[in-house]
Amino acid sequence: MQLLLEIDDRTAKLAEIHRRLQEALGPLGPFLCLDPVSQLVMGLIGGKTRGEVSKAAFEKLQKHFGSWEAVRDAEVTEIHKVICRVTFADVKAIRLKQTLKIITQTNGCLSLERLEELTVEEALAWLERLPGVGRKVAAATLNFSTFRKAALVIDTHHLRVLRRLRFVGEQYTLTQAYDCIMPLLPADWSAGDLDDHHELVKLLGQTVCRYDAPDCGLCALEDLCPSAPQARSSDDHLLGRSI
Ligand code: SF4
C-alpha cells in the first residue's frame, strides 16, 4: 500500500512539474514531425552534438545525397565528409550506413513502417538492435516522428533534472531512467504531451538546472526539489536534531 501511495504521489508530482514548466517556459513548439527514417537519421548523427550543428549536418546530408537510399549506398568516406562537423563523425558515418543497410535487408526496403503495428516496447527493442541506437534515439524515432507513439525521450539534461529531483538515482542510465519514469507518467498524457514534457524538462536542464551551476533561486521547481539549497539545509537541520 505504501508503494502505491508513493507511485501516486510521484505521478501527481510529475503532472505538477509539467504544469509549472509550461507556465514558466512554455509554450514550446510546434515541432515538425519527420518521417520515422529521417527522425532515426537525425538521432543517429545528433548524439553529443549541439542542436544547430546536427540540424545543419542533417540538412547537408539531405541536400548532398537527395535520399536515404543514396546515403545507404554511398562510401563511408563521403558520408563522413558531409557530416564532419558533428561529434564522432567517423563512427557515426559507419553506423549510419550500417543501420540503413540493415533496415533495407530486414524490411525489404528502406522503411520503418512495420514498426507502426508493434507495441512501444516491441518497437524500442527492434530499434535498439540497430548499430548506434540506444534508448534515447529509439524513443525519439517513435515519439518525435509521424509515428507519434507514447515513448518519453530522456536526454542527458533531462536525466540530470530527474536525478536532482530524486526521481531516479545518481547512477541511473538513460535506459534505467526511462524504465522508471514511463510507468509514472499520468495515464491521460498523449504522445504530444510526452514530447512537450521532454522539451520542457530538457530546456530547464539547459538554462536553469545546468550541469555546473544550477540556478535554484530562479527555478520554478525549487520548493519541490530535494536538491535545492533550501531543502538541503532543512535536511541538515533534521539530521542534526535526530543525533
Ligand atoms: S531546484 Fe535547483 S537542483 Fe532542483 S531542479 Fe531546480 S535548478 Fe535543478
Coordinates of N, CA and C and ligand atoms in Angstrom, one line a residue:
M1 N 0.8 -1.2 0.0 CA 0.0 0.0 0.0 C 0.9 1.3 0.0
Q2 N 1.9 1.2 0.8 CA 2.8 2.4 0.9 C 3.4 2.7 -0.5
L3 N 3.8 1.6 -1.2 CA 4.4 1.7 -2.5 C 3.4 2.4 -3.5
L4 N 2.2 2.0 -3.4 CA 1.2 2.5 -4.3 C 1.0 4.0 -4.1
L5 N 1.0 4.4 -2.8 CA 0.8 5.8 -2.4 C 2.0 6.6 -3.0
E6 N 3.2 6.0 -2.9 CA 4.4 6.6 -3.3 C 4.3 6.9 -4.8
I7 N 3.8 5.8 -5.6 CA 3.7 6.0 -7.0 C 2.7 7.0 -7.4
D8 N 1.6 7.0 -6.7 CA 0.6 8.0 -7.0 C 1.1 9.4 -6.8
D9 N 1.9 9.6 -5.7 CA 2.5 10.8 -5.3 C 3.5 11.3 -6.4
R10 N 4.2 10.4 -6.9 CA 5.2 10.8 -7.9 C 4.5 11.1 -9.2
T11 N 3.4 10.4 -9.5 CA 2.7 10.8 -10.8 C 2.1 12.2 -10.6
A12 N 1.5 12.5 -9.5 CA 1.0 13.8 -9.3 C 2.1 14.9 -9.3
K13 N 3.3 14.5 -8.8 CA 4.4 15.5 -8.8 C 4.9 15.7 -10.3
L14 N 4.9 14.7 -11.1 CA 5.3 14.9 -12.5 C 4.3 15.8 -13.2
A15 N 3.0 15.6 -12.9 CA 2.0 16.4 -13.5 C 2.2 17.9 -13.1
E16 N 2.5 18.1 -11.8 CA 2.7 19.5 -11.3 C 3.9 20.1 -11.9
I17 N 5.0 19.3 -12.0 CA 6.2 19.8 -12.7 C 5.9 20.2 -14.1
H18 N 5.2 19.4 -14.8 CA 4.8 19.7 -16.2 C 4.0 21.1 -16.2
R19 N 3.1 21.2 -15.3 CA 2.2 22.4 -15.3 C 3.1 23.6 -15.1
R20 N 3.9 23.5 -14.1 CA 4.8 24.7 -13.7 C 5.8 25.1 -14.8
L21 N 6.3 24.0 -15.4 CA 7.3 24.3 -16.5 C 6.6 24.9 -17.7
Q22 N 5.4 24.5 -18.0 CA 4.6 25.1 -19.1 C 4.4 26.6 -18.8
E23 N 4.1 26.8 -17.6 CA 3.8 28.2 -17.2 C 5.1 29.1 -17.3
A24 N 6.2 28.5 -16.8 CA 7.4 29.3 -16.7 C 8.2 29.3 -18.1
L25 N 8.1 28.3 -18.9 CA 9.0 28.2 -20.1 C 8.2 28.0 -21.4
G26 N 6.9 27.7 -21.3 CA 6.1 27.4 -22.5 C 5.5 28.6 -23.0
P27 N 4.7 28.4 -24.1 CA 4.6 27.2 -24.8 C 5.8 27.0 -25.8
L28 N 6.1 25.7 -26.0 CA 7.2 25.4 -26.9 C 6.6 24.8 -28.2
G29 N 7.4 24.8 -29.2 CA 6.9 24.2 -30.5 C 5.9 25.1 -31.2
P30 N 5.1 24.6 -32.1 CA 5.0 23.2 -32.5 C 6.3 22.7 -33.2
F31 N 6.6 21.4 -33.1 CA 7.8 20.9 -33.7 C 7.3 20.1 -35.0
L32 N 8.2 20.1 -36.0 CA 8.0 19.3 -37.2 C 8.1 17.8 -36.9
C33 N 7.2 17.0 -37.3 CA 7.3 15.6 -37.2 C 7.9 15.0 -38.5
L34 N 9.1 14.5 -38.4 CA 9.7 13.9 -39.6 C 9.1 12.5 -39.8
D35 N 9.4 11.9 -41.0 CA 9.0 10.5 -41.2 C 10.0 9.7 -40.3
P36 N 9.7 8.5 -39.9 CA 10.5 7.7 -39.0 C 11.9 7.5 -39.4
V37 N 12.2 7.2 -40.7 CA 13.6 7.0 -41.1 C 14.4 8.3 -40.9
S38 N 13.8 9.4 -41.3 CA 14.5 10.7 -41.2 C 14.8 11.0 -39.7
Q39 N 13.8 10.8 -38.9 CA 14.0 11.0 -37.4 C 15.1 10.1 -36.9
L40 N 15.1 8.9 -37.3 CA 16.2 8.0 -36.9 C 17.6 8.5 -37.3
V41 N 17.7 9.0 -38.6 CA 18.9 9.5 -39.1 C 19.3 10.8 -38.2
M42 N 18.4 11.6 -38.0 CA 18.6 12.8 -37.1 C 19.2 12.4 -35.8
G43 N 18.6 11.4 -35.2 CA 19.0 10.9 -33.9 C 20.4 10.3 -33.9
L44 N 20.7 9.5 -35.0 CA 22.0 8.9 -35.1 C 23.1 9.8 -35.2
I45 N 22.9 10.9 -35.9 CA 24.0 11.9 -36.1 C 24.1 12.9 -35.0
G46 N 23.0 13.0 -34.2 CA 22.9 14.1 -33.3 C 23.5 13.9 -31.9
G47 N 23.9 12.7 -31.6 CA 24.4 12.4 -30.2 C 25.6 13.3 -29.8
K48 N 25.6 13.8 -28.6 CA 26.8 14.6 -28.1 C 27.1 15.8 -29.0
T49 N 26.2 16.3 -29.7 CA 26.4 17.4 -30.6 C 25.4 18.5 -30.4
R50 N 25.8 19.8 -30.5 CA 24.8 20.8 -30.3 C 23.7 20.8 -31.4
G51 N 22.5 21.1 -31.0 CA 21.4 21.0 -31.9 C 21.6 21.7 -33.2
E52 N 22.1 22.9 -33.2 CA 22.2 23.6 -34.5 C 23.2 22.9 -35.5
V53 N 24.3 22.3 -34.9 CA 25.3 21.6 -35.7 C 24.7 20.3 -36.3
S54 N 24.0 19.6 -35.5 CA 23.4 18.3 -36.0 C 22.3 18.6 -37.0
K55 N 21.5 19.7 -36.8 CA 20.5 20.0 -37.8 C 21.1 20.4 -39.1
A56 N 22.2 21.2 -39.0 CA 22.9 21.6 -40.3 C 23.5 20.4 -41.0
A57 N 24.0 19.4 -40.2 CA 24.6 18.2 -40.9 C 23.4 17.4 -41.5
F58 N 22.3 17.3 -40.8 CA 21.1 16.6 -41.4 C 20.7 17.2 -42.7
E59 N 20.6 18.5 -42.7 CA 20.2 19.2 -43.9 C 21.2 19.0 -45.1
K60 N 22.5 19.0 -44.7 CA 23.5 18.8 -45.7 C 23.5 17.4 -46.3
L61 N 23.2 16.4 -45.4 CA 23.0 15.1 -45.9 C 21.9 15.0 -46.9
Q62 N 20.7 15.6 -46.6 CA 19.6 15.6 -47.5 C 19.9 16.2 -48.8
K63 N 20.6 17.4 -48.7 CA 20.9 18.1 -49.9 C 21.9 17.4 -50.8
H64 N 22.9 16.9 -50.2 CA 24.1 16.3 -50.9 C 23.6 14.9 -51.6
F65 N 22.9 14.1 -50.8 CA 22.5 12.8 -51.3 C 21.1 12.7 -52.0
G66 N 20.2 13.5 -51.5 CA 18.9 13.5 -52.1 C 17.9 12.5 -51.6
S67 N 18.5 11.4 -51.1 CA 17.6 10.3 -50.5 C 18.4 9.5 -49.5
W68 N 17.7 8.8 -48.6 CA 18.4 8.0 -47.6 C 18.9 6.7 -48.3
E69 N 18.3 6.3 -49.4 CA 18.8 5.2 -50.2 C 20.2 5.6 -50.7
A70 N 20.4 6.8 -51.1 CA 21.7 7.2 -51.6 C 22.8 7.3 -50.5
V71 N 22.3 7.6 -49.3 CA 23.3 7.6 -48.2 C 23.7 6.2 -47.9
R72 N 22.7 5.3 -47.9 CA 23.0 3.9 -47.6 C 24.0 3.3 -48.6
D73 N 23.9 3.7 -49.9 CA 24.7 3.2 -50.9 C 26.0 3.9 -51.1
A74 N 26.2 5.0 -50.4 CA 27.4 5.8 -50.6 C 28.6 5.2 -49.8
E75 N 29.8 5.7 -50.2 CA 31.0 5.3 -49.4 C 31.0 6.0 -48.1
V76 N 31.5 5.3 -47.1 CA 31.5 5.9 -45.7 C 32.3 7.2 -45.7
T77 N 33.4 7.2 -46.5 CA 34.2 8.4 -46.5 C 33.4 9.7 -47.0
E78 N 32.5 9.4 -48.0 CA 31.7 10.5 -48.5 C 30.7 11.0 -47.4
I79 N 30.1 10.0 -46.7 CA 29.1 10.4 -45.7 C 29.9 11.2 -44.6
H80 N 31.1 10.7 -44.2 CA 31.9 11.3 -43.2 C 32.2 12.8 -43.6
K81 N 32.5 13.0 -44.8 CA 32.8 14.3 -45.3 C 31.6 15.3 -45.1
V82 N 30.5 14.8 -45.4 CA 29.3 15.6 -45.3 C 28.9 15.9 -43.8
I83 N 29.1 15.0 -42.9 CA 28.7 15.2 -41.5 C 29.9 15.5 -40.6
C84 N 31.0 15.9 -41.2 CA 32.2 16.0 -40.4 C 32.2 17.0 -39.2
R85 N 31.2 17.9 -39.2 CA 31.2 18.8 -38.0 C 30.5 18.2 -36.8
V86 N 29.8 17.1 -36.9 CA 29.2 16.5 -35.7 C 30.3 15.7 -34.9
T87 N 30.0 15.6 -33.6 CA 31.0 14.8 -32.8 C 31.0 13.4 -33.2
F88 N 32.2 12.8 -33.2 CA 32.4 11.4 -33.6 C 31.8 11.1 -35.0
A89 N 32.1 12.0 -35.9 CA 31.6 11.9 -37.2 C 32.0 10.6 -37.9
D90 N 33.2 10.1 -37.6 CA 33.7 8.9 -38.3 C 32.9 7.7 -37.9
V91 N 32.7 7.6 -36.6 CA 31.9 6.4 -36.1 C 30.4 6.5 -36.6
K92 N 29.9 7.7 -36.5 CA 28.5 7.9 -36.9 C 28.3 7.6 -38.4
A93 N 29.3 8.0 -39.2 CA 29.2 7.7 -40.7 C 29.1 6.2 -40.9
I94 N 29.9 5.4 -40.2 CA 29.9 3.9 -40.4 C 28.5 3.4 -39.9
R95 N 28.1 3.8 -38.7 CA 26.9 3.3 -38.1 C 25.6 3.7 -39.0
L96 N 25.7 4.9 -39.5 CA 24.5 5.3 -40.3 C 24.3 4.5 -41.5
K97 N 25.4 4.2 -42.2 CA 25.4 3.3 -43.4 C 24.9 1.9 -43.0
Q98 N 25.5 1.4 -41.9 CA 25.2 0.0 -41.5 C 23.7 0.0 -41.1
T99 N 23.2 0.9 -40.4 CA 21.8 0.9 -40.0 C 20.8 1.0 -41.2
L100 N 21.1 1.9 -42.1 CA 20.3 2.0 -43.3 C 20.3 0.7 -44.1
K101 N 21.4 0.0 -44.1 CA 21.5 -1.3 -44.9 C 20.7 -2.3 -44.1
I102 N 20.8 -2.4 -42.8 CA 20.1 -3.4 -42.1 C 18.6 -3.3 -42.2
I103 N 18.2 -2.0 -42.1 CA 16.7 -1.8 -42.2 C 16.2 -2.3 -43.6
T104 N 17.0 -2.0 -44.6 CA 16.6 -2.4 -46.0 C 16.6 -3.9 -46.1
Q105 N 17.7 -4.6 -45.6 CA 17.7 -6.0 -45.6 C 16.6 -6.7 -44.9
T106 N 16.3 -6.1 -43.7 CA 15.3 -6.7 -42.8 C 13.9 -6.5 -43.3
N107 N 13.6 -5.3 -43.8 CA 12.2 -4.9 -44.1 C 11.9 -5.0 -45.6
G108 N 13.0 -5.3 -46.4 CA 12.8 -5.4 -47.9 C 12.8 -4.0 -48.6
C109 N 12.8 -2.9 -47.8 CA 13.0 -1.6 -48.4 C 13.4 -0.7 -47.2
L110 N 13.8 0.5 -47.6 CA 14.3 1.4 -46.5 C 13.1 2.1 -45.9
S111 N 12.4 1.4 -45.0 CA 11.2 1.9 -44.4 C 11.1 1.3 -43.0
L112 N 10.5 2.1 -42.1 CA 10.2 1.6 -40.7 C 8.8 1.4 -40.5
E113 N 8.0 1.4 -41.5 CA 6.5 1.4 -41.4 C 6.0 0.2 -40.6
R114 N 6.8 -0.9 -40.7 CA 6.4 -2.2 -40.0 C 6.3 -2.0 -38.5
L115 N 7.0 -0.9 -38.0 CA 7.0 -0.7 -36.5 C 5.7 -0.1 -36.0
E116 N 4.9 0.4 -37.0 CA 3.6 1.0 -36.7 C 2.7 0.1 -35.9
E117 N 2.7 -1.2 -36.3 CA 1.8 -2.1 -35.7 C 2.4 -2.7 -34.4
L118 N 3.6 -2.5 -34.0 CA 4.2 -3.0 -32.8 C 3.8 -2.2 -31.6
T119 N 3.9 -2.8 -30.4 CA 3.8 -2.0 -29.2 C 5.0 -1.1 -29.0
V120 N 4.9 -0.2 -28.2 CA 6.1 0.7 -27.9 C 7.3 -0.1 -27.5
E121 N 7.1 -1.1 -26.6 CA 8.2 -1.9 -26.1 C 8.8 -2.7 -27.2
E122 N 8.0 -3.3 -28.0 CA 8.5 -4.1 -29.1 C 9.3 -3.3 -30.1
A123 N 8.7 -2.1 -30.4 CA 9.4 -1.2 -31.4 C 10.7 -0.7 -30.8
L124 N 10.8 -0.4 -29.5 CA 12.0 0.0 -28.9 C 13.1 -1.1 -29.0
A125 N 12.6 -2.3 -28.7 CA 13.6 -3.4 -28.7 C 14.1 -3.6 -30.2
W126 N 13.2 -3.5 -31.1 CA 13.6 -3.7 -32.5 C 14.7 -2.6 -32.9
L127 N 14.4 -1.4 -32.6 CA 15.3 -0.3 -33.0 C 16.6 -0.4 -32.2
E128 N 16.6 -0.8 -31.0 CA 17.8 -0.9 -30.2 C 18.8 -2.0 -30.6
R129 N 18.3 -2.8 -31.6 CA 19.3 -3.8 -32.1 C 20.1 -3.2 -33.3
L130 N 19.7 -2.0 -33.7 CA 20.5 -1.3 -34.8 C 21.7 -0.7 -34.3
P131 N 22.8 -0.6 -35.1 CA 24.1 0.0 -34.6 C 23.9 1.4 -34.2
G132 N 24.4 1.7 -33.0 CA 24.4 3.1 -32.5 C 23.0 3.6 -32.0
V133 N 22.0 2.7 -31.9 CA 20.7 3.1 -31.5 C 20.5 2.7 -30.0
G134 N 20.5 3.7 -29.1 CA 20.2 3.4 -27.7 C 18.8 3.9 -27.4
R135 N 18.4 3.9 -26.1 CA 17.0 4.2 -25.8 C 16.6 5.6 -26.2
K136 N 17.5 6.6 -26.1 CA 17.1 8.0 -26.5 C 16.7 8.1 -28.0
V137 N 17.6 7.6 -28.8 CA 17.3 7.6 -30.3 C 16.1 6.8 -30.6
A138 N 16.0 5.6 -30.0 CA 14.8 4.8 -30.3 C 13.5 5.5 -29.9
A139 N 13.5 6.0 -28.7 CA 12.3 6.7 -28.2 C 12.0 7.9 -29.1
A140 N 13.0 8.7 -29.5 CA 12.8 9.8 -30.4 C 12.2 9.4 -31.7
T141 N 12.7 8.3 -32.2 CA 12.2 7.8 -33.5 C 10.7 7.4 -33.4
L142 N 10.3 6.9 -32.3 CA 8.8 6.6 -32.1 C 8.0 7.8 -31.7
N143 N 8.5 8.7 -30.9 CA 7.7 9.8 -30.4 C 7.8 11.1 -31.2
F144 N 8.9 11.5 -31.7 CA 9.0 12.7 -32.5 C 8.6 12.6 -33.9
S145 N 8.6 11.4 -34.4 CA 8.3 11.2 -35.8 C 6.8 11.1 -36.0
T146 N 6.4 10.9 -37.3 CA 4.9 10.8 -37.6 C 4.3 9.6 -36.9
F147 N 5.1 8.6 -36.4 CA 4.5 7.5 -35.6 C 3.7 8.1 -34.4
R148 N 4.3 9.1 -33.8 CA 3.7 9.7 -32.6 C 3.3 8.6 -31.5
K149 N 4.2 7.8 -31.2 CA 4.0 6.7 -30.2 C 4.3 7.3 -28.8
A150 N 3.8 6.7 -27.8 CA 4.0 7.2 -26.4 C 5.3 6.7 -25.8
A151 N 6.4 7.3 -26.2 CA 7.7 6.9 -25.6 C 8.4 8.2 -25.2
L152 N 8.8 8.3 -23.9 CA 9.4 9.5 -23.4 C 10.8 9.6 -23.8
V153 N 11.2 10.7 -24.4 CA 12.7 10.9 -24.7 C 13.3 11.5 -23.5
I154 N 14.4 10.8 -23.1 CA 15.2 11.4 -22.0 C 16.6 11.6 -22.4
D155 N 17.1 12.8 -22.5 CA 18.5 13.1 -22.9 C 19.3 13.4 -21.6
T156 N 20.5 13.8 -21.7 CA 21.4 14.0 -20.5 C 20.9 15.2 -19.7
H157 N 20.3 16.2 -20.3 CA 19.8 17.4 -19.5 C 18.6 16.9 -18.7
H158 N 17.7 16.2 -19.4 CA 16.5 15.7 -18.7 C 16.9 14.7 -17.6
L159 N 17.9 13.9 -17.8 CA 18.3 12.9 -16.8 C 18.9 13.6 -15.6
R160 N 19.7 14.7 -15.8 CA 20.2 15.4 -14.7 C 19.1 16.0 -13.8
V161 N 18.1 16.6 -14.4 CA 17.0 17.1 -13.7 C 16.3 16.0 -12.9
L162 N 16.0 14.9 -13.5 CA 15.4 13.8 -12.8 C 16.2 13.3 -11.6
R163 N 17.5 13.3 -11.8 CA 18.4 12.9 -10.7 C 18.3 13.9 -9.5
R164 N 18.3 15.2 -9.9 CA 18.3 16.2 -8.8 C 16.9 16.2 -8.1
L165 N 15.9 15.9 -8.9 CA 14.6 15.9 -8.2 C 14.3 14.5 -7.5
R166 N 15.4 13.7 -7.6 CA 15.4 12.3 -6.9 C 14.3 11.4 -7.4
F167 N 13.9 11.6 -8.7 CA 13.0 10.6 -9.3 C 13.8 9.3 -9.6
V168 N 15.1 9.5 -9.9 CA 16.0 8.4 -10.2 C 17.3 8.6 -9.4
G169 N 18.0 7.5 -9.3 CA 19.2 7.5 -8.5 C 20.4 8.2 -9.3
E170 N 21.4 8.6 -8.6 CA 22.6 9.2 -9.3 C 23.2 8.4 -10.4
Q171 N 23.2 7.1 -10.2 CA 23.8 6.2 -11.2 C 22.9 5.7 -12.3
Y172 N 21.7 6.1 -12.3 CA 20.8 5.6 -13.4 C 21.2 6.0 -14.8
T173 N 21.1 5.1 -15.7 CA 21.4 5.4 -17.1 C 20.1 5.9 -17.7
L174 N 20.3 6.4 -19.0 CA 19.1 6.9 -19.7 C 18.0 5.8 -19.8
T175 N 18.5 4.6 -20.1 CA 17.5 3.5 -20.2 C 16.8 3.1 -18.9
Q176 N 17.6 3.1 -17.8 CA 17.0 2.8 -16.5 C 16.0 3.9 -16.1
A177 N 16.4 5.2 -16.4 CA 15.5 6.3 -16.1 C 14.2 6.2 -16.9
Y178 N 14.3 5.8 -18.2 CA 13.1 5.6 -19.0 C 12.2 4.6 -18.3
D179 N 12.8 3.4 -18.0 CA 12.0 2.3 -17.4 C 11.4 2.7 -16.1
C180 N 12.0 3.6 -15.4 CA 11.5 4.1 -14.1 C 10.4 5.1 -14.3
I181 N 10.5 6.1 -15.2 CA 9.6 7.2 -15.3 C 8.4 6.8 -16.2
M182 N 8.5 6.0 -17.2 CA 7.4 5.8 -18.1 C 6.1 5.3 -17.3
P183 N 6.3 4.3 -16.3 CA 5.0 3.9 -15.6 C 4.5 4.9 -14.7
L184 N 5.2 6.0 -14.4 CA 4.8 7.0 -13.5 C 4.0 8.2 -14.2
L185 N 4.1 8.2 -15.5 CA 3.5 9.4 -16.3 C 2.0 9.3 -16.2
P186 N 1.3 10.4 -16.1 CA -0.1 10.4 -16.0 C -0.7 9.6 -17.2
A187 N -1.7 8.8 -16.9 CA -2.2 7.9 -17.9 C -2.9 8.6 -19.0
D188 N -3.4 9.8 -18.8 CA -4.1 10.5 -19.9 C -3.2 11.4 -20.7
W189 N -1.9 11.3 -20.5 CA -1.0 12.1 -21.4 C -0.9 11.4 -22.7
S190 N -1.0 12.3 -23.8 CA -0.8 11.8 -25.1 C 0.6 11.8 -25.5
A191 N 0.9 11.2 -26.7 CA 2.3 11.2 -27.2 C 2.8 12.7 -27.3
G192 N 1.9 13.6 -27.7 CA 2.3 15.0 -27.8 C 2.7 15.6 -26.5
D193 N 1.9 15.2 -25.4 CA 2.2 15.6 -24.1 C 3.6 15.1 -23.6
L194 N 3.9 13.9 -24.0 CA 5.3 13.4 -23.7 C 6.4 14.1 -24.4
D195 N 6.1 14.5 -25.6 CA 7.0 15.3 -26.4 C 7.2 16.7 -25.7
D196 N 6.1 17.3 -25.3 CA 6.2 18.6 -24.6 C 7.0 18.5 -23.3
H197 N 6.7 17.4 -22.6 CA 7.3 17.2 -21.3 C 8.8 17.1 -21.4
H198 N 9.2 16.3 -22.4 CA 10.7 16.2 -22.6 C 11.3 17.5 -23.0
E199 N 10.7 18.3 -23.9 CA 11.2 19.6 -24.3 C 11.3 20.5 -23.1
L200 N 10.3 20.5 -22.2 CA 10.3 21.5 -21.1 C 11.4 21.1 -20.1
V201 N 11.5 19.8 -19.8 CA 12.5 19.4 -18.7 C 13.9 19.6 -19.3
K202 N 14.1 19.3 -20.6 CA 15.4 19.5 -21.2 C 15.7 21.0 -21.2
L203 N 14.8 21.9 -21.5 CA 15.1 23.3 -21.5 C 15.4 23.8 -20.1
L204 N 14.7 23.2 -19.1 CA 15.1 23.6 -17.7 C 16.5 23.2 -17.4
G205 N 16.9 22.0 -17.9 CA 18.3 21.5 -17.7 C 19.3 22.3 -18.4
Q206 N 19.0 22.8 -19.6 CA 19.9 23.6 -20.4 C 20.1 25.0 -19.8
T207 N 19.0 25.6 -19.2 CA 19.0 27.0 -18.9 C 19.2 27.3 -17.4
V208 N 18.5 26.5 -16.6 CA 18.4 26.8 -15.1 C 19.1 25.7 -14.3
C209 N 18.8 24.4 -14.6 CA 19.4 23.3 -13.8 C 20.6 22.8 -14.5
R210 N 21.5 23.7 -14.7 CA 22.7 23.4 -15.6 C 23.7 22.5 -14.8
Y211 N 24.5 21.8 -15.6 CA 25.4 20.8 -15.0 C 26.3 21.4 -14.0
D212 N 27.0 22.5 -14.3 CA 28.0 23.0 -13.4 C 27.4 23.9 -12.3
A213 N 26.3 24.6 -12.6 CA 25.8 25.6 -11.6 C 24.3 25.7 -11.7
P214 N 23.5 24.9 -11.0 CA 22.1 25.0 -11.0 C 21.6 26.3 -10.4
D215 N 20.7 27.0 -11.0 CA 20.3 28.3 -10.5 C 19.0 28.1 -9.8
C216 N 19.0 27.5 -8.6 CA 17.8 27.1 -7.9 C 16.9 28.2 -7.6
G217 N 17.5 29.4 -7.3 CA 16.7 30.6 -6.9 C 15.8 31.0 -8.1
L218 N 16.1 30.7 -9.3 CA 15.3 31.0 -10.5 C 14.4 29.9 -10.9
C219 N 14.4 28.8 -10.2 CA 13.8 27.5 -10.7 C 12.3 27.5 -10.2
A220 N 11.4 27.2 -11.2 CA 10.0 27.0 -10.9 C 9.7 25.8 -10.0
L221 N 10.7 24.9 -9.8 CA 10.5 23.7 -9.1 C 11.2 23.7 -7.7
E222 N 11.7 24.9 -7.3 CA 12.6 24.9 -6.2 C 12.0 24.3 -4.9
D223 N 10.7 24.6 -4.7 CA 10.0 24.1 -3.4 C 9.7 22.6 -3.6
L224 N 9.8 22.0 -4.8 CA 9.5 20.6 -4.9 C 10.8 19.8 -5.0
C225 N 12.0 20.4 -4.9 CA 13.2 19.8 -5.3 C 14.1 19.5 -4.0
P226 N 14.4 18.2 -3.8 CA 15.2 17.9 -2.6 C 16.7 18.4 -2.7
S227 N 17.1 18.7 -4.0 CA 18.5 19.2 -4.2 C 18.6 20.7 -4.0
A228 N 17.5 21.4 -3.9 CA 17.6 22.9 -3.8 C 18.3 23.2 -2.4
P229 N 19.1 24.3 -2.4 CA 19.8 24.6 -1.1 C 18.8 24.7 0.1
Q230 N 17.6 25.2 -0.1 CA 16.7 25.4 1.0 C 16.3 24.0 1.5
A231 N 16.0 23.0 0.6 CA 15.6 21.7 1.0 C 16.8 21.0 1.7
R232 N 18.0 21.2 1.2 CA 19.2 20.6 1.7 C 19.4 21.1 3.1
S233 N 19.3 22.4 3.4 CA 19.6 22.9 4.7 C 18.5 22.4 5.7
S234 N 17.3 22.3 5.2 CA 16.3 21.7 6.1 C 16.5 20.3 6.5
D235 N 17.1 19.5 5.5 CA 17.5 18.1 5.8 C 18.6 18.1 6.8
D236 N 19.6 19.0 6.7 CA 20.7 19.1 7.6 C 20.2 19.3 9.0
H237 N 19.2 20.2 9.1 CA 18.6 20.6 10.4 C 17.9 19.4 11.0
L238 N 17.2 18.6 10.2 CA 16.5 17.4 10.7 C 17.5 16.4 11.2
L239 N 18.6 16.3 10.4 CA 19.6 15.3 10.7 C 20.3 15.7 12.0
G240 N 20.5 17.0 12.2 CA 21.2 17.5 13.5 C 20.3 17.2 14.7
R241 N 19.0 17.3 14.6 CA 18.2 17.0 15.7 C 18.1 15.6 16.1
S242 N 18.1 14.7 15.1 CA 18.0 13.3 15.4 C 19.2 12.7 16.1
I243 N 20.4 13.4 15.8 CA 21.6 12.9 16.5 C 21.5 13.4 18.0
Ligands
SF4_1 S1 15.7 23.5 -7.7 FE1 17.8 23.5 -8.5 S2 18.5 21.4 -8.5 FE2 16.3 21.4 -8.3 S3 15.5 21.2 -10.4 FE3 15.6 23.4 -10.0 S4 17.6 24.1 -10.6 FE4 17.7 21.9 -10.5

